[in-house]
Coordinates of C-alpha atoms and ligand atoms in Angstrom, one line a residue:
M1 CA 14.4 25.4 0.8
P2 CA 12.4 22.2 1.0
T3 CA 12.0 20.1 -2.1
R4 CA 8.4 20.2 -3.4
I5 CA 7.1 16.7 -3.9
I6 CA 4.0 14.9 -5.1
L7 CA 3.6 11.4 -3.7
D8 CA 1.6 9.0 -6.0
T9 CA 0.6 5.9 -4.0
D10 CA -1.4 2.7 -3.9
T11 CA -1.7 2.9 -0.1
G12 CA -0.9 0.0 1.0
V13 CA 1.0 -0.5 4.2
D14 CA 4.4 0.5 3.1
D15 CA 2.9 3.4 1.2
A16 CA 1.4 4.6 4.6
L17 CA 4.8 4.4 6.2
A18 CA 6.2 6.4 3.2
I19 CA 3.5 9.1 3.8
L20 CA 4.5 9.3 7.5
L21 CA 8.2 9.7 6.6
A22 CA 7.5 12.3 3.9
M23 CA 5.2 14.4 6.3
R24 CA 7.9 14.2 9.0
S25 CA 10.8 15.2 6.8
P26 CA 11.5 19.0 6.8
E27 CA 13.5 18.5 3.7
L28 CA 10.3 17.9 1.8
H29 CA 7.2 20.0 1.2
V30 CA 4.4 17.6 0.3
E31 CA 2.3 19.4 -2.3
A32 CA -0.1 16.5 -2.9
I33 CA -0.7 12.9 -2.3
T34 CA -2.5 10.9 -5.0
A35 CA -4.1 7.5 -5.2
V36 CA -3.9 4.8 -7.9
S37 CA -5.2 1.3 -8.0
G38 CA -2.6 -1.2 -7.1
N39 CA -2.3 -3.0 -3.7
V40 CA -6.1 -2.5 -3.5
H41 CA -8.7 -0.5 -5.5
V42 CA -8.1 3.2 -5.7
D43 CA -11.1 4.0 -3.6
K44 CA -9.6 2.1 -0.7
C45 CA -6.1 3.7 -1.4
A46 CA -7.6 7.2 -1.2
R47 CA -9.3 6.4 2.1
N48 CA -6.1 4.9 3.5
I49 CA -4.1 8.1 2.6
L50 CA -6.6 10.2 4.6
L51 CA -6.7 7.7 7.4
T52 CA -2.9 7.8 7.6
L53 CA -2.7 11.6 7.5
E54 CA -5.2 11.8 10.4
R55 CA -2.8 10.0 12.6
L56 CA -0.5 13.0 12.4
D57 CA -3.2 15.3 13.8
L58 CA -2.4 18.1 11.4
D59 CA -4.2 21.4 11.1
A60 CA -3.8 21.3 7.3
I61 CA -3.2 18.4 5.1
P62 CA -1.8 18.2 1.5
D63 CA -4.2 18.0 -1.3
V64 CA -5.3 14.3 -1.7
A65 CA -6.8 13.2 -5.0
K66 CA -8.1 10.0 -6.4
G67 CA -6.7 8.6 -9.7
E68 CA -6.9 5.7 -12.1
A69 CA -8.9 2.7 -11.1
A70 CA -7.4 0.3 -13.8
P71 CA -4.1 0.0 -15.7
L72 CA -3.7 1.3 -19.2
V73 CA -4.1 -2.1 -20.8
K74 CA -4.0 -5.0 -18.4
P75 CA -6.9 -5.9 -16.0
P76 CA -6.5 -4.8 -12.4
F77 CA -4.2 -7.0 -10.2
I78 CA -4.2 -6.5 -6.4
A79 CA -2.2 -7.7 -3.5
G80 CA -4.8 -8.1 -0.8
E81 CA -2.9 -11.1 0.8
V82 CA 0.1 -8.7 1.4
H83 CA -1.7 -5.5 2.6
G84 CA -5.0 -6.9 3.9
E85 CA -8.4 -6.6 2.2
D86 CA -8.6 -3.0 3.3
G87 CA -5.1 -2.3 2.0
I88 CA -3.9 -1.0 5.4
G89 CA -3.3 -4.2 7.3
G90 CA -6.9 -4.9 8.4
I91 CA -6.9 -2.1 10.9
T92 CA -10.3 -0.8 9.7
G93 CA -11.7 -3.9 11.5
L94 CA -10.0 -3.2 14.9
L95 CA -12.3 -2.3 17.7
N96 CA -12.0 -0.6 21.1
P97 CA -13.3 -2.4 24.2
D98 CA -16.6 -0.5 23.8
G99 CA -17.0 -1.8 20.3
S100 CA -16.2 1.4 18.5
R101 CA -13.7 1.3 15.7
L102 CA -10.1 1.9 16.7
Y103 CA -9.5 3.5 13.3
P104 CA -12.8 5.0 12.0
D105 CA -13.2 6.1 8.4
P106 CA -11.4 9.4 7.9
A107 CA -13.2 12.7 7.1
D108 CA -13.8 12.9 3.4
R109 CA -11.3 15.6 2.4
L110 CA -10.7 14.3 -1.1
S111 CA -9.9 16.9 -3.8
P112 CA -12.7 17.4 -6.3
V113 CA -9.9 17.3 -8.9
S114 CA -8.7 14.0 -10.4
A115 CA -5.2 12.9 -9.5
V116 CA -4.0 13.4 -13.1
D117 CA -5.3 17.0 -13.2
L118 CA -4.0 17.8 -9.8
I119 CA -0.5 16.5 -10.8
L120 CA -0.6 18.6 -14.0
D121 CA -1.9 21.7 -12.3
R122 CA 0.7 21.6 -9.5
I123 CA 3.5 21.2 -12.0
G124 CA 2.2 24.2 -13.8
M125 CA 2.3 26.2 -10.6
Y126 CA 5.9 25.1 -9.8
P127 CA 7.6 24.3 -13.1
D128 CA 11.0 22.6 -12.8
E129 CA 10.7 22.4 -9.0
I130 CA 8.6 19.3 -8.3
T131 CA 9.9 15.8 -7.6
L132 CA 7.2 13.2 -8.3
I133 CA 7.7 10.1 -6.1
A134 CA 5.7 7.2 -7.5
V135 CA 5.3 4.2 -5.2
G136 CA 2.5 2.5 -6.9
P137 CA 1.7 1.3 -10.4
L138 CA 2.5 4.2 -12.8
T139 CA -1.0 4.5 -14.3
N140 CA -1.6 8.1 -13.0
V141 CA 1.8 9.2 -14.1
A142 CA 1.4 7.7 -17.6
R143 CA -2.1 9.2 -18.0
A144 CA -0.7 12.6 -17.1
I145 CA 2.1 12.2 -19.6
I146 CA -0.4 11.2 -22.3
K147 CA -2.7 14.1 -21.5
N148 CA 0.0 16.8 -21.4
P149 CA 3.5 15.6 -22.1
S150 CA 5.1 19.0 -22.3
R151 CA 3.8 19.9 -18.8
M152 CA 5.1 16.6 -17.4
R153 CA 8.5 17.4 -18.8
K154 CA 8.6 20.4 -16.4
L155 CA 9.0 17.9 -13.5
R156 CA 12.4 18.1 -11.8
Q157 CA 12.5 14.2 -11.7
I158 CA 10.5 11.1 -11.0
V159 CA 11.6 8.8 -8.2
I160 CA 10.0 5.4 -8.9
M161 CA 9.7 2.6 -6.3
G162 CA 9.6 -0.2 -8.9
G163 CA 11.4 -2.7 -10.9
V164 CA 14.0 -5.4 -10.2
F165 CA 17.3 -5.9 -12.0
R166 CA 19.7 -8.3 -10.3
V167 CA 17.5 -10.3 -7.9
Y168 CA 14.2 -12.1 -8.2
G169 CA 10.9 -10.3 -8.6
N170 CA 8.1 -10.4 -6.0
V171 CA 5.2 -11.2 -8.4
S172 CA 7.0 -13.4 -10.9
P173 CA 10.7 -14.4 -11.0
V174 CA 11.5 -11.4 -13.1
A175 CA 8.9 -8.7 -12.3
E176 CA 8.2 -6.4 -9.4
F177 CA 4.6 -5.6 -8.4
N178 CA 4.3 -1.9 -9.4
I179 CA 5.7 -2.4 -12.8
F180 CA 3.9 -5.8 -13.3
V181 CA 0.5 -4.3 -12.6
D182 CA 0.9 -1.7 -15.4
P183 CA 3.9 -2.4 -17.6
H184 CA 2.5 -0.3 -20.4
A185 CA 2.4 2.8 -18.1
A186 CA 5.9 2.1 -17.0
Q187 CA 7.2 2.1 -20.6
V188 CA 5.4 5.4 -21.3
V189 CA 7.3 6.8 -18.3
C190 CA 10.6 5.4 -19.6
D191 CA 10.1 7.0 -23.0
T192 CA 9.4 10.6 -21.8
G193 CA 13.0 11.9 -21.2
I194 CA 12.0 13.1 -17.7
P195 CA 15.0 12.4 -15.3
L196 CA 14.1 9.1 -13.6
I197 CA 15.5 7.3 -10.5
F198 CA 14.5 3.7 -10.1
V199 CA 14.4 2.4 -6.5
P200 CA 14.1 -1.3 -7.2
L201 CA 13.7 -4.5 -5.1
D202 CA 17.5 -4.8 -5.4
V203 CA 17.8 -2.2 -2.7
T204 CA 14.3 -2.1 -1.0
M205 CA 14.6 -5.7 0.1
Q206 CA 17.7 -4.8 2.0
A207 CA 15.8 -2.2 4.0
I208 CA 14.0 -4.4 6.6
L209 CA 12.1 -2.8 9.5
T210 CA 12.3 -5.5 12.1
A211 CA 9.4 -6.5 14.3
E212 CA 11.6 -5.7 17.3
R213 CA 12.0 -2.1 16.1
I214 CA 8.3 -1.7 15.5
T215 CA 7.6 -3.0 19.0
Q216 CA 10.2 -0.7 20.6
G217 CA 8.7 2.2 18.8
A218 CA 5.2 1.4 20.0
A219 CA 6.5 1.1 23.6
T220 CA 7.2 4.9 23.4
G221 CA 3.4 5.3 23.6
G222 CA 3.1 7.7 20.6
P223 CA -0.1 7.4 18.5
V224 CA 1.9 7.3 15.3
A225 CA 4.1 4.4 16.5
A226 CA 1.0 2.6 17.7
F227 CA -0.5 3.1 14.2
V228 CA 2.7 1.7 12.6
R229 CA 2.5 -1.3 15.0
D230 CA -1.2 -1.9 14.1
C231 CA -1.0 -1.5 10.4
T232 CA 2.2 -3.5 9.9
A233 CA 1.1 -6.6 11.9
H234 CA -0.5 -8.3 8.9
Y235 CA 2.3 -7.2 6.6
V236 CA 4.9 -8.5 8.9
D237 CA 3.1 -11.9 9.2
F238 CA 3.1 -12.1 5.4
H239 CA 6.9 -11.5 5.4
R240 CA 7.4 -14.1 8.1
Q241 CA 5.5 -16.7 6.3
R242 CA 6.4 -15.9 2.7
R243 CA 9.7 -14.0 2.8
N244 CA 11.4 -15.6 5.9
V245 CA 11.8 -12.1 7.3
D246 CA 11.0 -11.1 10.9
G247 CA 9.9 -7.7 9.9
C248 CA 8.9 -6.0 6.6
F249 CA 10.5 -4.6 3.4
M250 CA 10.5 -0.8 3.4
H251 CA 10.0 -0.4 -0.3
D252 CA 8.1 2.9 -0.4
P253 CA 9.7 4.7 2.5
L254 CA 13.1 4.1 0.9
A255 CA 11.9 5.8 -2.3
V256 CA 10.8 8.8 -0.3
A257 CA 14.2 8.9 1.5
V258 CA 16.1 8.7 -1.8
A259 CA 14.4 11.9 -2.9
F260 CA 16.1 13.9 -0.2
R261 CA 19.0 11.7 0.8
P262 CA 20.5 10.3 -2.4
D263 CA 23.6 9.6 -0.4
L264 CA 21.9 6.6 1.1
V265 CA 22.1 4.7 -2.2
E266 CA 24.6 4.0 -5.0
M267 CA 23.1 4.7 -8.4
V268 CA 24.3 3.8 -12.0
D269 CA 23.2 5.4 -15.3
A270 CA 21.2 3.0 -17.4
R271 CA 18.7 2.6 -20.3
V272 CA 15.6 1.0 -18.7
D273 CA 12.8 -0.5 -20.7
V274 CA 9.8 -2.7 -19.7
E275 CA 8.6 -6.0 -21.2
T276 CA 4.9 -5.4 -22.1
A277 CA 4.2 -8.6 -24.1
G278 CA 6.0 -11.6 -22.8
D279 CA 3.9 -14.4 -21.3
L280 CA 6.5 -15.3 -18.7
T281 CA 8.3 -11.9 -18.6
I282 CA 5.7 -9.2 -18.7
G283 CA 6.5 -6.4 -16.3
M284 CA 10.3 -7.2 -16.4
T285 CA 12.5 -4.1 -16.2
V286 CA 15.4 -4.6 -18.6
A287 CA 18.7 -2.8 -18.3
D288 CA 22.4 -3.7 -18.7
L289 CA 23.9 -2.8 -15.3
R290 CA 27.1 -4.9 -15.7
P291 CA 30.2 -3.1 -14.5
G292 CA 32.4 -2.1 -17.4
R293 CA 29.5 -2.2 -19.8
L294 CA 29.5 0.3 -22.6
P295 CA 27.9 3.7 -21.7
P296 CA 24.2 3.0 -22.2
A297 CA 22.9 4.4 -25.4
G298 CA 19.9 6.6 -24.7
A299 CA 20.3 6.4 -20.9
N300 CA 17.0 7.4 -19.4
A301 CA 17.4 6.6 -15.7
R302 CA 19.6 6.2 -12.7
V303 CA 19.1 2.8 -11.0
C304 CA 19.8 2.3 -7.3
V305 CA 22.1 -0.8 -7.0
D306 CA 23.1 -0.6 -3.3
V307 CA 21.9 1.1 -0.1
N308 CA 23.1 2.0 3.3
A309 CA 20.1 0.2 4.9
E310 CA 21.0 0.9 8.5
A311 CA 21.4 4.6 7.9
F312 CA 17.9 4.7 6.2
L313 CA 16.3 2.6 9.0
T314 CA 17.7 4.9 11.6
L315 CA 16.4 7.9 9.7
F316 CA 12.9 6.3 9.5
T317 CA 12.9 5.2 13.1
E318 CA 13.9 8.6 14.5
R319 CA 11.4 10.5 12.4
V320 CA 8.4 8.2 12.5
L321 CA 8.6 5.8 15.5
Y322 CA 10.3 7.8 18.2
R323 CA 8.5 11.1 17.9
Ligands
RIB1 O1 6.8 -4.3 -5.0 C1 6.6 -3.5 -3.9 C2 5.7 -2.3 -4.3 O2 4.4 -2.8 -4.7 C3 5.4 -1.4 -3.1 O3 5.2 -0.1 -3.6 C4 4.1 -1.9 -2.5 O4 3.4 -1.0 -1.8 C5 3.4 -2.3 -3.8 O5 2.8 -1.2 -4.3
CA2 CA1 3.1 1.0 -3.0

């Protein structure tokens, strides 16, 4: 029986790759994909979800709903330099030889329901069954918890691409983007008692899709692999220039994979909290992960501390690039 999931995203290039992996994994049934402001404004994220789904040429698509445009407390903070002004690697500006758009705007198939209400409704339909995979700032998730905490506690678990524990952050030395954008939302999530799995930079930065693998995939001629090549070009350039990596970090696709292949990672129980006030440390995820530490009082999460990156990359390549 496939695991029912809701995928909450700030689509984003790696979010788009995560959508492709989720849709091409028979272990998962994607109930809904929701958008939240993060990498770019939520309007662009919602468009990018639909544009990504159109590459799969599906008869039916999951419900897609637009969510929160701004964090709970902080002002919006975007990452246009990483994902492109359009949030999908600039491909909305690519043209065919005849001047037509290579990736035209998708059909408007957005749900009339807000992301928060769609999440709550779907959990009500399938209590104790749904895994929520959150790969953007946690604003939608926190708003749903605030609106109906008892309903949200009927989630099976929340898999969070977010946080950093034993390496440097990617927005500040101590903070990862998704948590940094909305630390208050992240703390709301940490306090709910819902089973949490953190998939932090500690493991996602080990999962590098190389430019070579992207090129090899595109050479197969498939439209999905061509889309991956096109939408990752800007993202890979960023990684080459700013991360000294000839490829790109697969943050969000790894979080999707963990939801159905937890064997790909090593996890430890922990109490995770989020700094919401520090001038230098806001957005920091704080946990004692030292080996031999006392069992964490009030453990609220499992944190991924290692990954079989090659096994994950093979899974992604086979399911997304070579089909
Ligand atoms: O820090 C990486 C995370 O922030 C990824 O989810 C990326 O898409 C951005 O949302
Ligand atoms: Ca993301």
